[in-house]
Amino acid sequence: MTRTHSIFCAAAFSLITFLGALHADLITLKDGRVINGRLYRDSDQYIIAPAKGQPFKVALNQVVGITLQTTASPARQATENWRYIQSQVNRSGNLAQIITLLQGFIIKYAESPKVPSARKYLAQFKHYQKAGFVHVGGQWMSPEQRDKLVALCAGQTAAAQKLLVAGKLAQAEAHVMAALQVDPENVNGLILRGIIAYQRNNIQTASHSFAAALHADPKNIVALNDQAVTLFRQRRQPAALLAYQKALHIDNGNRMLLDNVAAALQIYKKSQRSPLYRNLKSSFRIADRHMQARMARHGLYRFGAGWVDAKTAHILDKRLADYHSRKSALDSQYQVNLVALQSVNTQIANVNRQIDALINAINIMQINQGVIANQTGGYDLGNQAIVYSDVAALTQAQNQAMQLATQRVSILAGIKSLKIQAALLEKHAPRLALRPTQYMMLPMDQTNVPLPALLPATAITNAPRIIPQQPLPH
């Protein structure tokens, strides 16, 4: 924004504030706030200029009522109120609300030149109400017209789905845009437009399309799933998990949704200790338990975020059993070595204390023998025998210390060998070589979920390599 533009906007807001102070209305917002000020339409937003404070913008649907103050003339009040009613008539799908607004205007402003138009509108909307008209795509129509419109849009979106599956994006988009031209709020059309944009790497458009679909139908799990996939692409992983959680609360029995949640949980890069992650993981496990039971009836079994057939599942079960058996054996050997190491360390400490005590005793005895020799000219044979005995014991203790040190080195080498074996075992553990993938769902996948494509055999790593057992030190 340029400096000139900034000065212009500031001046405009100042003028709005000044005018608002002269002719203040009571504006009621959706969040319950009642503001004394002025209301102005600015494209798809309102500008609210409070009598005190700075002007601010709100969405059109945030304003739920406006009461004109007596500072304005009756004619001005009627004009302002009529403008508000017109805005409600153009965007509201609530016939009872529209009729109430029109009736209130006719009674309050009976002398206004706008009353004939209000009466005409009132007669029209009463007719709509009596005939059971509905609001679709920004238009009022009879149920019969609505049914024809829905059928037309359904045909267009069904054709678009088939073309999209066939990879014909341009033709699919043509059908989608035709459906949205008839009904801009068509949920399936908005979802398909988002998928096409996503496949063309237009992530922002995809995000807006899924948001629009959810605005029209907040409980649509296909839109929630596709929004979550898009959020992951935008590196907004916590928001993606929240979208998945909402979808699971609505329908936890959709296999494609559960597969995507499984993939998302595996590749999630944020804290796995967060309540968001842990809650989704808990919800997934409960739902997937039932899903696995259902899929087993079709001979399919969960492996990571995908599925394998019975033969592959049997092979994987054997691999996993062998892997866990060898892992348990290595862990047991490791624990035995740790106990042996602790025992040797204790023995080494005891022997070292014994050696220190013997050296100290020998030194004291030799000093005493020297004193006796200076006094008598000879050694005390009894003391000398004790010295010889302590020296022999010292030699034996030192030899034992050397043996224990050798044994300790051998145990440490065994522990190191076990760690190497464990690392190799983990490296060759049965796992999926492919990165878990999240997939877009089509509108038809909400109720008619196809059986999954089986994971290719090449995507599953080989069984754990058989590692020769090495003798453990004793």
Tab-separated table of C-alpha atoms in Angstrom:
chain	number	residue	atom	x	y	z
A	1	MET	CA	0.000	0.000	0.000
A	2	THR	CA	1.383	3.416	-1.007
A	3	ARG	CA	1.656	6.376	1.351
A	4	THR	CA	-0.961	8.281	-0.704
A	5	HIS	CA	-3.346	5.309	-0.482
A	6	SER	CA	-2.795	5.051	3.277
A	7	ILE	CA	-3.565	8.764	3.740
A	8	PHE	CA	-6.700	8.402	1.596
A	9	CYS	CA	-7.940	5.388	3.617
A	10	ALA	CA	-7.253	7.193	6.880
A	11	ALA	CA	-9.191	10.221	5.663
A	12	ALA	CA	-12.072	8.026	4.485
A	13	PHE	CA	-12.267	6.252	7.832
A	14	SER	CA	-12.167	9.585	9.636
A	15	LEU	CA	-15.081	10.805	7.508
A	16	ILE	CA	-17.023	7.607	8.215
A	17	THR	CA	-16.414	8.030	11.945
A	18	PHE	CA	-17.563	11.653	11.780
A	19	LEU	CA	-20.740	10.765	9.912
A	20	GLY	CA	-21.373	7.885	12.296
A	21	ALA	CA	-21.190	10.231	15.254
A	22	LEU	CA	-23.870	12.401	13.659
A	23	HIS	CA	-26.226	9.568	12.706
A	24	ALA	CA	-25.564	6.569	14.966
A	25	ASP	CA	-27.538	3.312	14.728
A	26	LEU	CA	-27.588	0.244	16.973
A	27	ILE	CA	-25.923	-2.629	15.083
A	28	THR	CA	-26.374	-6.157	16.480
A	29	LEU	CA	-23.683	-8.715	15.573
A	30	LYS	CA	-23.901	-12.477	15.536
A	31	ASP	CA	-21.537	-12.747	18.532
A	32	GLY	CA	-23.963	-10.714	20.667
A	33	ARG	CA	-22.231	-7.332	20.510
A	34	VAL	CA	-24.410	-4.253	20.047
A	35	ILE	CA	-22.501	-1.332	18.554
A	36	ASN	CA	-23.594	2.308	18.437
A	37	GLY	CA	-22.425	3.539	15.049
A	38	ARG	CA	-22.975	3.404	11.306
A	39	LEU	CA	-23.102	0.476	8.863
A	40	TYR	CA	-21.834	0.643	5.262
A	41	ARG	CA	-21.755	-2.030	2.548
A	42	ASP	CA	-18.349	-2.655	0.996
A	43	SER	CA	-18.580	-5.415	-1.645
A	44	ASP	CA	-18.953	-8.691	0.282
A	45	GLN	CA	-18.347	-7.069	3.691
A	46	TYR	CA	-19.803	-4.426	5.980
A	47	ILE	CA	-17.819	-1.506	7.371
A	48	ILE	CA	-18.908	-0.645	10.898
A	49	ALA	CA	-17.928	2.829	12.115
A	50	PRO	CA	-18.541	3.029	15.888
A	51	ALA	CA	-19.444	6.391	17.420
A	52	LYS	CA	-16.267	5.898	19.435
A	53	GLY	CA	-13.300	3.958	18.135
A	54	GLN	CA	-11.908	2.907	14.796
A	55	PRO	CA	-13.983	1.505	11.904
A	56	PHE	CA	-13.691	-2.225	11.240
A	57	LYS	CA	-14.995	-4.769	8.742
A	58	VAL	CA	-17.174	-7.837	9.291
A	59	ALA	CA	-18.630	-10.489	7.005
A	60	LEU	CA	-22.202	-9.938	5.809
A	61	ASN	CA	-23.549	-12.868	7.815
A	62	GLN	CA	-22.172	-11.414	11.067
A	63	VAL	CA	-24.767	-8.608	11.141
A	64	VAL	CA	-28.083	-9.923	12.462
A	65	GLY	CA	-29.948	-6.694	13.160
A	66	ILE	CA	-29.885	-2.904	12.874
A	67	THR	CA	-32.005	-0.343	14.738
A	68	LEU	CA	-32.031	3.174	13.322
A	69	GLN	CA	-31.768	5.931	15.909
A	70	THR	CA	-34.065	8.950	16.053
A	71	THR	CA	-31.237	11.349	15.228
A	72	ALA	CA	-31.938	10.568	11.556
A	73	SER	CA	-35.140	11.731	9.859
A	74	PRO	CA	-37.977	9.189	9.449
A	75	ALA	CA	-37.405	9.187	5.680
A	76	ARG	CA	-33.693	8.469	6.200
A	77	GLN	CA	-34.503	5.743	8.740
A	78	ALA	CA	-36.908	4.115	6.289
A	79	THR	CA	-34.345	4.249	3.464
A	80	GLU	CA	-31.580	2.734	5.609
A	81	ASN	CA	-33.874	0.014	6.942
A	82	TRP	CA	-35.102	-0.783	3.434
A	83	ARG	CA	-31.520	-1.213	2.241
A	84	TYR	CA	-30.866	-3.636	5.076
A	85	ILE	CA	-34.034	-5.624	4.284
A	86	GLN	CA	-33.036	-5.817	0.622
A	87	SER	CA	-29.651	-7.230	1.579
A	88	GLN	CA	-31.357	-9.852	3.742
A	89	VAL	CA	-33.852	-10.729	0.990
A	90	ASN	CA	-30.999	-11.222	-1.496
A	91	ARG	CA	-28.939	-13.544	0.661
A	92	SER	CA	-31.253	-15.155	3.219
A	93	GLY	CA	-32.766	-18.574	2.693
A	94	ASN	CA	-35.191	-18.164	5.590
A	95	LEU	CA	-38.674	-17.290	4.311
A	96	ALA	CA	-40.126	-16.718	7.789
A	97	GLN	CA	-37.372	-14.233	8.615
A	98	ILE	CA	-37.839	-12.334	5.354
A	99	ILE	CA	-41.617	-12.135	5.820
A	100	THR	CA	-41.198	-10.870	9.397
A	101	LEU	CA	-38.773	-8.155	8.256
A	102	LEU	CA	-41.120	-6.997	5.493
A	103	GLN	CA	-44.166	-6.950	7.770
A	104	GLY	CA	-42.262	-4.975	10.391
A	105	PHE	CA	-41.134	-2.419	7.792
A	106	ILE	CA	-44.681	-1.909	6.435
A	107	ILE	CA	-46.062	-1.303	9.931
A	108	LYS	CA	-43.222	0.967	11.118
A	109	TYR	CA	-42.833	3.054	7.955
A	110	ALA	CA	-46.390	3.112	6.602
A	111	GLU	CA	-45.820	6.530	4.949
A	112	SER	CA	-42.601	5.550	3.215
A	113	PRO	CA	-42.579	5.466	-0.614
A	114	LYS	CA	-40.870	2.064	-0.248
A	115	VAL	CA	-44.015	0.466	1.217
A	116	PRO	CA	-45.543	-0.528	-2.186
A	117	SER	CA	-42.330	-2.381	-3.030
A	118	ALA	CA	-42.374	-3.984	0.428
A	119	ARG	CA	-45.988	-5.130	-0.074
A	120	LYS	CA	-45.093	-6.575	-3.456
A	121	TYR	CA	-42.146	-8.433	-1.920
A	122	LEU	CA	-44.339	-9.610	0.976
A	123	ALA	CA	-46.985	-11.045	-1.358
A	124	GLN	CA	-44.277	-12.760	-3.379
A	125	PHE	CA	-42.577	-14.399	-0.383
A	126	LYS	CA	-45.899	-15.413	1.190
A	127	HIS	CA	-46.667	-17.165	-2.080
A	128	TYR	CA	-43.253	-18.860	-1.923
A	129	GLN	CA	-43.980	-19.962	1.636
A	130	LYS	CA	-47.425	-21.344	0.785
A	131	ALA	CA	-46.101	-23.169	-2.300
A	132	GLY	CA	-43.200	-24.661	-0.336
A	133	PHE	CA	-40.505	-22.898	-2.332
A	134	VAL	CA	-36.892	-23.578	-1.386
A	135	HIS	CA	-33.722	-21.521	-1.734
A	136	VAL	CA	-31.159	-23.231	-3.981
A	137	GLY	CA	-28.119	-21.664	-5.593
A	138	GLY	CA	-29.241	-18.162	-4.619
A	139	GLN	CA	-32.688	-18.616	-6.212
A	140	TRP	CA	-36.160	-19.411	-4.937
A	141	MET	CA	-37.868	-22.300	-6.722
A	142	SER	CA	-40.600	-24.872	-6.326
A	143	PRO	CA	-39.751	-28.360	-5.038
A	144	GLU	CA	-40.306	-29.666	-8.587
A	145	GLN	CA	-37.869	-27.147	-10.008
A	146	ARG	CA	-35.452	-27.989	-7.192
A	147	ASP	CA	-35.665	-31.694	-8.014
A	148	LYS	CA	-34.939	-30.999	-11.697
A	149	LEU	CA	-32.034	-28.790	-10.732
A	150	VAL	CA	-30.643	-31.402	-8.358
A	151	ALA	CA	-30.974	-34.074	-11.038
A	152	LEU	CA	-29.238	-31.845	-13.577
A	153	CYS	CA	-26.352	-31.121	-11.207
A	154	ALA	CA	-26.154	-34.775	-10.174
A	155	GLY	CA	-25.817	-35.780	-13.824
A	156	GLN	CA	-23.068	-33.228	-14.393
A	157	THR	CA	-21.106	-34.219	-11.274
A	158	ALA	CA	-21.516	-37.951	-11.978
A	159	ALA	CA	-20.097	-37.432	-15.466
A	160	ALA	CA	-17.298	-35.330	-13.995
A	161	GLN	CA	-16.375	-38.099	-11.537
A	162	LYS	CA	-16.084	-40.682	-14.321
A	163	LEU	CA	-13.916	-38.361	-16.403
A	164	LEU	CA	-11.787	-37.503	-13.387
A	165	VAL	CA	-11.158	-41.188	-12.644
A	166	ALA	CA	-10.164	-41.615	-16.313
A	167	GLY	CA	-7.657	-38.781	-15.931
A	168	LYS	CA	-9.515	-36.394	-18.258
A	169	LEU	CA	-9.224	-33.281	-16.114
A	170	ALA	CA	-10.263	-30.693	-18.689
A	171	GLN	CA	-13.465	-32.518	-19.626
A	172	ALA	CA	-14.248	-33.215	-15.976
A	173	GLU	CA	-13.770	-29.546	-15.141
A	174	ALA	CA	-16.219	-28.528	-17.881
A	175	HIS	CA	-18.961	-30.665	-16.306
A	176	VAL	CA	-18.107	-29.383	-12.830
A	177	MET	CA	-18.309	-25.734	-13.889
A	178	ALA	CA	-21.619	-26.437	-15.642
A	179	ALA	CA	-23.012	-27.838	-12.387
A	180	LEU	CA	-21.694	-24.905	-10.334
A	181	GLN	CA	-23.143	-22.423	-12.812
A	182	VAL	CA	-26.579	-23.883	-12.127
A	183	ASP	CA	-25.988	-24.215	-8.369
A	184	PRO	CA	-22.921	-22.366	-6.994
A	185	GLU	CA	-23.376	-24.132	-3.645
A	186	ASN	CA	-23.484	-27.654	-5.075
A	187	VAL	CA	-21.360	-29.602	-2.590
A	188	ASN	CA	-20.253	-32.370	-4.953
A	189	GLY	CA	-19.337	-29.817	-7.598
A	190	LEU	CA	-17.248	-27.839	-5.096
A	191	ILE	CA	-15.467	-31.011	-3.958
A	192	LEU	CA	-14.698	-32.046	-7.533
A	193	ARG	CA	-13.453	-28.553	-8.365
A	194	GLY	CA	-11.126	-28.806	-5.363
A	195	ILE	CA	-9.801	-32.215	-6.435
A	196	ILE	CA	-9.109	-30.982	-9.965
A	197	ALA	CA	-7.297	-27.922	-8.582
A	198	TYR	CA	-5.274	-30.169	-6.242
A	199	GLN	CA	-4.228	-32.441	-9.093
A	200	ARG	CA	-3.125	-29.366	-11.022
A	201	ASN	CA	-1.071	-28.308	-7.996
A	202	ASN	CA	-3.292	-25.267	-7.425
A	203	ILE	CA	-3.438	-25.890	-3.694
A	204	GLN	CA	-4.932	-22.535	-2.715
A	205	THR	CA	-7.928	-22.974	-5.026
A	206	ALA	CA	-8.365	-26.529	-3.773
A	207	SER	CA	-8.382	-25.306	-0.162
A	208	HIS	CA	-11.004	-22.634	-0.938
A	209	SER	CA	-13.204	-25.156	-2.762
A	210	PHE	CA	-13.201	-27.632	0.122
A	211	ALA	CA	-13.891	-24.804	2.586
A	212	ALA	CA	-16.873	-23.705	0.456
A	213	ALA	CA	-18.165	-27.296	0.353
A	214	LEU	CA	-17.921	-27.522	4.152
A	215	HIS	CA	-19.689	-24.174	4.523
A	216	ALA	CA	-22.590	-25.640	2.551
A	217	ASP	CA	-22.420	-29.044	4.279
A	218	PRO	CA	-20.293	-29.038	7.499
A	219	LYS	CA	-20.771	-32.783	8.026
A	220	ASN	CA	-19.553	-33.936	4.623
A	221	ILE	CA	-16.757	-36.421	5.379
A	222	VAL	CA	-15.459	-36.353	1.788
A	223	ALA	CA	-14.894	-32.593	2.001
A	224	LEU	CA	-13.307	-33.005	5.466
A	225	ASN	CA	-11.025	-35.784	4.204
A	226	ASP	CA	-9.947	-33.815	1.132
A	227	GLN	CA	-9.441	-30.703	3.235
A	228	ALA	CA	-7.178	-32.724	5.576
A	229	VAL	CA	-5.121	-34.023	2.639
A	230	THR	CA	-4.755	-30.450	1.356
A	231	LEU	CA	-3.743	-29.183	4.823
A	232	PHE	CA	-1.002	-31.824	4.967
A	233	ARG	CA	0.199	-30.588	1.583
A	234	GLN	CA	0.268	-27.059	3.029
A	235	ARG	CA	2.317	-28.370	5.997
A	236	ARG	CA	-0.504	-27.543	8.392
A	237	GLN	CA	-0.458	-30.967	9.996
A	238	PRO	CA	-2.224	-30.177	13.310
A	239	ALA	CA	-5.119	-28.597	11.398
A	240	ALA	CA	-5.214	-31.690	9.168
A	241	LEU	CA	-5.489	-34.008	12.182
A	242	LEU	CA	-8.346	-31.878	13.494
A	243	ALA	CA	-10.191	-32.239	10.156
A	244	TYR	CA	-9.682	-36.014	10.280
A	245	GLN	CA	-10.965	-36.099	13.867
A	246	LYS	CA	-14.134	-34.237	12.828
A	247	ALA	CA	-14.655	-36.673	9.961
A	248	LEU	CA	-14.255	-39.712	12.258
A	249	HIS	CA	-16.800	-38.271	14.685
A	250	ILE	CA	-19.288	-38.083	11.803
A	251	ASP	CA	-18.527	-41.452	10.181
A	252	ASN	CA	-15.925	-43.853	11.573
A	253	GLY	CA	-16.896	-46.668	9.231
A	254	ASN	CA	-15.508	-45.347	5.937
A	255	ARG	CA	-12.534	-47.486	4.901
A	256	MET	CA	-10.896	-44.826	2.703
A	257	LEU	CA	-11.100	-42.281	5.510
A	258	LEU	CA	-9.522	-44.748	7.965
A	259	ASP	CA	-6.721	-45.562	5.499
A	260	ASN	CA	-5.922	-41.861	5.181
A	261	VAL	CA	-5.933	-41.421	8.957
A	262	ALA	CA	-3.565	-44.394	9.278
A	263	ALA	CA	-1.208	-42.781	6.748
A	264	ALA	CA	-1.453	-39.384	8.448
A	265	LEU	CA	-0.600	-40.839	11.864
A	266	GLN	CA	2.468	-42.560	10.400
A	267	ILE	CA	3.921	-39.494	8.679
A	268	TYR	CA	2.942	-36.884	11.303
A	269	LYS	CA	6.066	-34.838	12.118
A	270	LYS	CA	4.860	-32.859	15.131
A	271	SER	CA	4.686	-34.016	18.753
A	272	GLN	CA	3.017	-37.397	19.088
A	273	ARG	CA	2.376	-36.596	22.750
A	274	SER	CA	-0.038	-33.796	21.916
A	275	PRO	CA	-3.705	-34.402	22.860
A	276	LEU	CA	-4.654	-33.816	19.213
A	277	TYR	CA	-2.470	-36.700	17.986
A	278	ARG	CA	-3.301	-39.034	20.864
A	279	ASN	CA	-7.059	-38.454	20.597
A	280	LEU	CA	-7.054	-39.127	16.854
A	281	LYS	CA	-4.924	-42.245	17.321
A	282	SER	CA	-7.318	-43.535	19.988
A	283	SER	CA	-10.380	-42.837	17.803
A	284	PHE	CA	-8.669	-44.518	14.844
A	285	ARG	CA	-7.766	-47.672	16.771
A	286	ILE	CA	-11.319	-48.186	17.996
A	287	ALA	CA	-12.808	-47.626	14.529
A	288	ASP	CA	-10.144	-49.642	12.706
A	289	ARG	CA	-10.708	-52.666	14.930
A	290	HIS	CA	-14.217	-52.927	13.521
A	291	MET	CA	-12.986	-52.154	10.009
A	292	GLN	CA	-10.406	-54.958	10.127
A	293	ALA	CA	-13.115	-57.402	11.183
A	294	ARG	CA	-15.254	-56.292	8.222
A	295	MET	CA	-12.372	-56.487	5.737
A	296	ALA	CA	-11.333	-59.943	6.980
A	297	ARG	CA	-14.653	-61.236	5.617
A	298	HIS	CA	-13.369	-60.179	2.195
A	299	GLY	CA	-10.002	-61.882	2.793
A	300	LEU	CA	-8.189	-58.572	3.314
A	301	TYR	CA	-5.949	-57.627	6.218
A	302	ARG	CA	-4.498	-54.338	7.467
A	303	PHE	CA	-0.803	-53.710	6.846
A	304	GLY	CA	0.247	-50.148	7.677
A	305	ALA	CA	-2.067	-47.761	5.852
A	306	GLY	CA	-3.016	-50.392	3.245
A	307	TRP	CA	-4.321	-53.927	2.855
A	308	VAL	CA	-2.957	-57.337	1.798
A	309	ASP	CA	-4.594	-60.618	0.843
A	310	ALA	CA	-4.728	-63.728	3.034
A	311	LYS	CA	-1.636	-65.360	1.496
A	312	THR	CA	0.503	-62.258	1.982
A	313	ALA	CA	-0.926	-61.778	5.470
A	314	HIS	CA	0.109	-65.347	6.368
A	315	ILE	CA	3.656	-64.712	5.128
A	316	LEU	CA	3.781	-61.428	7.033
A	317	ASP	CA	2.509	-63.097	10.193
A	318	LYS	CA	5.339	-65.626	9.993
A	319	ARG	CA	7.853	-62.861	9.354
A	320	LEU	CA	6.563	-60.844	12.254
A	321	ALA	CA	6.525	-63.911	14.550
A	322	ASP	CA	10.124	-64.728	13.586
A	323	TYR	CA	11.114	-61.102	14.035
A	324	HIS	CA	9.568	-60.813	17.494
A	325	SER	CA	10.957	-64.227	18.543
A	326	ARG	CA	14.497	-63.254	17.574
A	327	LYS	CA	14.052	-59.821	19.128
A	328	SER	CA	12.895	-61.438	22.385
A	329	ALA	CA	15.842	-63.888	22.334
A	330	LEU	CA	18.331	-61.061	21.793
A	331	ASP	CA	16.731	-59.065	24.577
A	332	SER	CA	16.956	-62.047	26.964
A	333	GLN	CA	20.644	-62.578	26.105
A	334	TYR	CA	21.255	-58.880	26.562
A	335	GLN	CA	19.676	-58.950	30.024
A	336	VAL	CA	21.787	-62.024	30.992
A	337	ASN	CA	24.926	-60.174	29.900
A	338	LEU	CA	23.947	-57.095	31.880
A	339	VAL	CA	23.524	-59.239	35.025
A	340	ALA	CA	26.891	-60.945	34.346
A	341	LEU	CA	28.551	-57.551	33.834
A	342	GLN	CA	27.107	-56.255	37.102
A	343	SER	CA	28.360	-59.384	38.918
A	344	VAL	CA	31.878	-59.067	37.447
A	345	ASN	CA	31.990	-55.363	38.305
A	346	THR	CA	31.073	-56.222	41.915
A	347	GLN	CA	33.745	-58.960	42.060
A	348	ILE	CA	36.364	-56.613	40.581
A	349	ALA	CA	35.514	-53.960	43.174
A	350	ASN	CA	35.781	-56.534	46.007
A	351	VAL	CA	39.118	-57.924	44.731
A	352	ASN	CA	40.531	-54.415	44.322
A	353	ARG	CA	39.591	-53.655	47.934
A	354	GLN	CA	41.235	-56.937	48.996
A	355	ILE	CA	44.399	-56.051	47.054
A	356	ASP	CA	44.523	-52.600	48.629
A	357	ALA	CA	44.116	-54.130	52.112
A	358	LEU	CA	46.865	-56.750	51.514
A	359	ILE	CA	49.288	-54.153	50.144
A	360	ASN	CA	48.614	-51.953	53.156
A	361	ALA	CA	49.069	-54.901	55.597
A	362	ILE	CA	52.314	-55.997	53.889
A	363	ASN	CA	53.703	-52.461	54.034
A	364	ILE	CA	52.894	-52.127	57.744
A	365	MET	CA	54.418	-55.553	58.522
A	366	GLN	CA	57.616	-54.739	56.612
A	367	ILE	CA	57.944	-51.456	58.511
A	368	ASN	CA	57.556	-53.376	61.810
A	369	GLN	CA	60.174	-55.941	60.713
A	370	GLY	CA	62.585	-53.094	59.935
A	371	VAL	CA	62.110	-51.642	63.406
A	372	ILE	CA	62.654	-55.055	65.023
A	373	ALA	CA	65.785	-55.627	62.901
A	374	ASN	CA	67.246	-52.287	64.039
A	375	GLN	CA	66.552	-53.119	67.676
A	376	THR	CA	67.557	-56.816	67.793
A	377	GLY	CA	69.639	-57.316	64.685
A	378	GLY	CA	67.212	-59.974	63.341
A	379	TYR	CA	63.627	-60.495	62.013
A	380	ASP	CA	60.600	-61.846	63.809
A	381	LEU	CA	60.094	-65.196	62.047
A	382	GLY	CA	56.397	-65.276	62.915
A	383	ASN	CA	55.811	-61.854	61.385
A	384	GLN	CA	57.891	-62.847	58.384
A	385	ALA	CA	55.662	-65.885	57.810
A	386	ILE	CA	52.635	-63.582	57.841
A	387	VAL	CA	54.314	-61.359	55.252
A	388	TYR	CA	54.997	-64.364	53.008
A	389	SER	CA	51.351	-65.453	53.391
A	390	ASP	CA	50.029	-61.955	52.552
A	391	VAL	CA	52.318	-61.727	49.514
A	392	ALA	CA	50.996	-65.079	48.270
A	393	ALA	CA	47.415	-63.893	48.859
A	394	LEU	CA	48.190	-60.625	47.050
A	395	THR	CA	49.554	-62.529	44.058
A	396	GLN	CA	46.436	-64.693	43.956
A	397	ALA	CA	44.148	-61.614	44.231
A	398	GLN	CA	46.011	-59.833	41.448
A	399	ASN	CA	45.708	-62.892	39.211
A	400	GLN	CA	41.981	-63.029	39.996
A	401	ALA	CA	41.671	-59.312	39.157
A	402	MET	CA	43.320	-59.941	35.785
A	403	GLN	CA	40.953	-62.831	35.078
A	404	LEU	CA	37.926	-60.711	36.037
A	405	ALA	CA	39.124	-57.826	33.846
A	406	THR	CA	39.480	-60.255	30.920
A	407	GLN	CA	36.019	-61.628	31.630
A	408	ARG	CA	34.629	-58.064	31.778
A	409	VAL	CA	36.136	-57.228	28.375
A	410	SER	CA	34.604	-60.407	26.968
A	411	ILE	CA	31.160	-59.561	28.390
A	412	LEU	CA	31.337	-56.019	26.978
A	413	ALA	CA	32.277	-57.478	23.595
A	414	GLY	CA	29.263	-59.794	23.848
A	415	ILE	CA	26.963	-56.858	24.666
A	416	LYS	CA	28.346	-54.921	21.707
A	417	SER	CA	27.762	-57.947	19.459
A	418	LEU	CA	24.166	-58.234	20.687
A	419	LYS	CA	23.570	-54.541	19.953
A	420	ILE	CA	24.891	-55.026	16.419
A	421	GLN	CA	22.616	-58.046	15.937
A	422	ALA	CA	19.631	-56.075	17.283
A	423	ALA	CA	20.372	-53.186	14.908
A	424	LEU	CA	20.575	-55.586	11.942
A	425	LEU	CA	17.363	-57.283	13.035
A	426	GLU	CA	15.559	-53.942	13.266
A	427	LYS	CA	16.946	-52.873	9.900
A	428	HIS	CA	15.436	-55.957	8.261
A	429	ALA	CA	12.177	-55.981	10.199
A	430	PRO	CA	9.074	-56.605	8.054
A	431	ARG	CA	7.803	-53.195	6.987
A	432	LEU	CA	6.293	-51.340	4.084
A	433	ALA	CA	8.936	-49.946	1.766
A	434	LEU	CA	6.494	-47.382	0.315
A	435	ARG	CA	5.798	-44.067	2.063
A	436	PRO	CA	2.214	-44.006	3.427
A	437	THR	CA	0.022	-41.959	1.084
A	438	GLN	CA	-3.151	-39.977	1.718
A	439	TYR	CA	-5.675	-40.011	-1.115
A	440	MET	CA	-8.416	-37.635	-2.184
A	441	MET	CA	-11.935	-39.019	-1.865
A	442	LEU	CA	-14.574	-38.518	-4.546
A	443	PRO	CA	-18.175	-37.680	-3.609
A	444	MET	CA	-19.238	-41.196	-4.584
A	445	ASP	CA	-16.776	-42.591	-2.013
A	446	GLN	CA	-18.931	-41.341	0.842
A	447	THR	CA	-21.338	-44.270	0.567
A	448	ASN	CA	-20.000	-46.557	-2.181
A	449	VAL	CA	-16.487	-47.264	-0.936
A	450	PRO	CA	-14.664	-49.641	-3.305
A	451	LEU	CA	-12.461	-52.448	-2.039
A	452	PRO	CA	-8.857	-51.284	-1.718
A	453	ALA	CA	-6.100	-52.042	-4.167
A	454	LEU	CA	-3.770	-54.600	-2.571
A	455	LEU	CA	-0.292	-53.525	-1.643
A	456	PRO	CA	2.186	-54.883	-4.221
A	457	ALA	CA	4.475	-57.644	-2.989
A	458	THR	CA	7.484	-55.533	-4.013
A	459	ALA	CA	6.363	-52.836	-1.578
A	460	ILE	CA	6.920	-55.153	1.389
A	461	THR	CA	10.523	-55.653	2.474
A	462	ASN	CA	12.052	-59.125	2.719
A	463	ALA	CA	11.847	-61.214	5.864
A	464	PRO	CA	14.448	-60.475	8.561
A	465	ARG	CA	17.827	-61.783	7.514
A	466	ILE	CA	18.897	-64.816	9.556
A	467	ILE	CA	21.808	-63.631	11.703
A	468	PRO	CA	24.142	-66.411	12.963
A	469	GLN	CA	24.104	-66.757	16.723
A	470	GLN	CA	27.461	-65.786	18.235
A	471	PRO	CA	28.660	-67.618	21.371
A	472	LEU	CA	28.148	-65.567	24.484
A	473	PRO	CA	31.012	-65.164	26.976
A	474	HIS	CA	30.755	-67.123	30.209
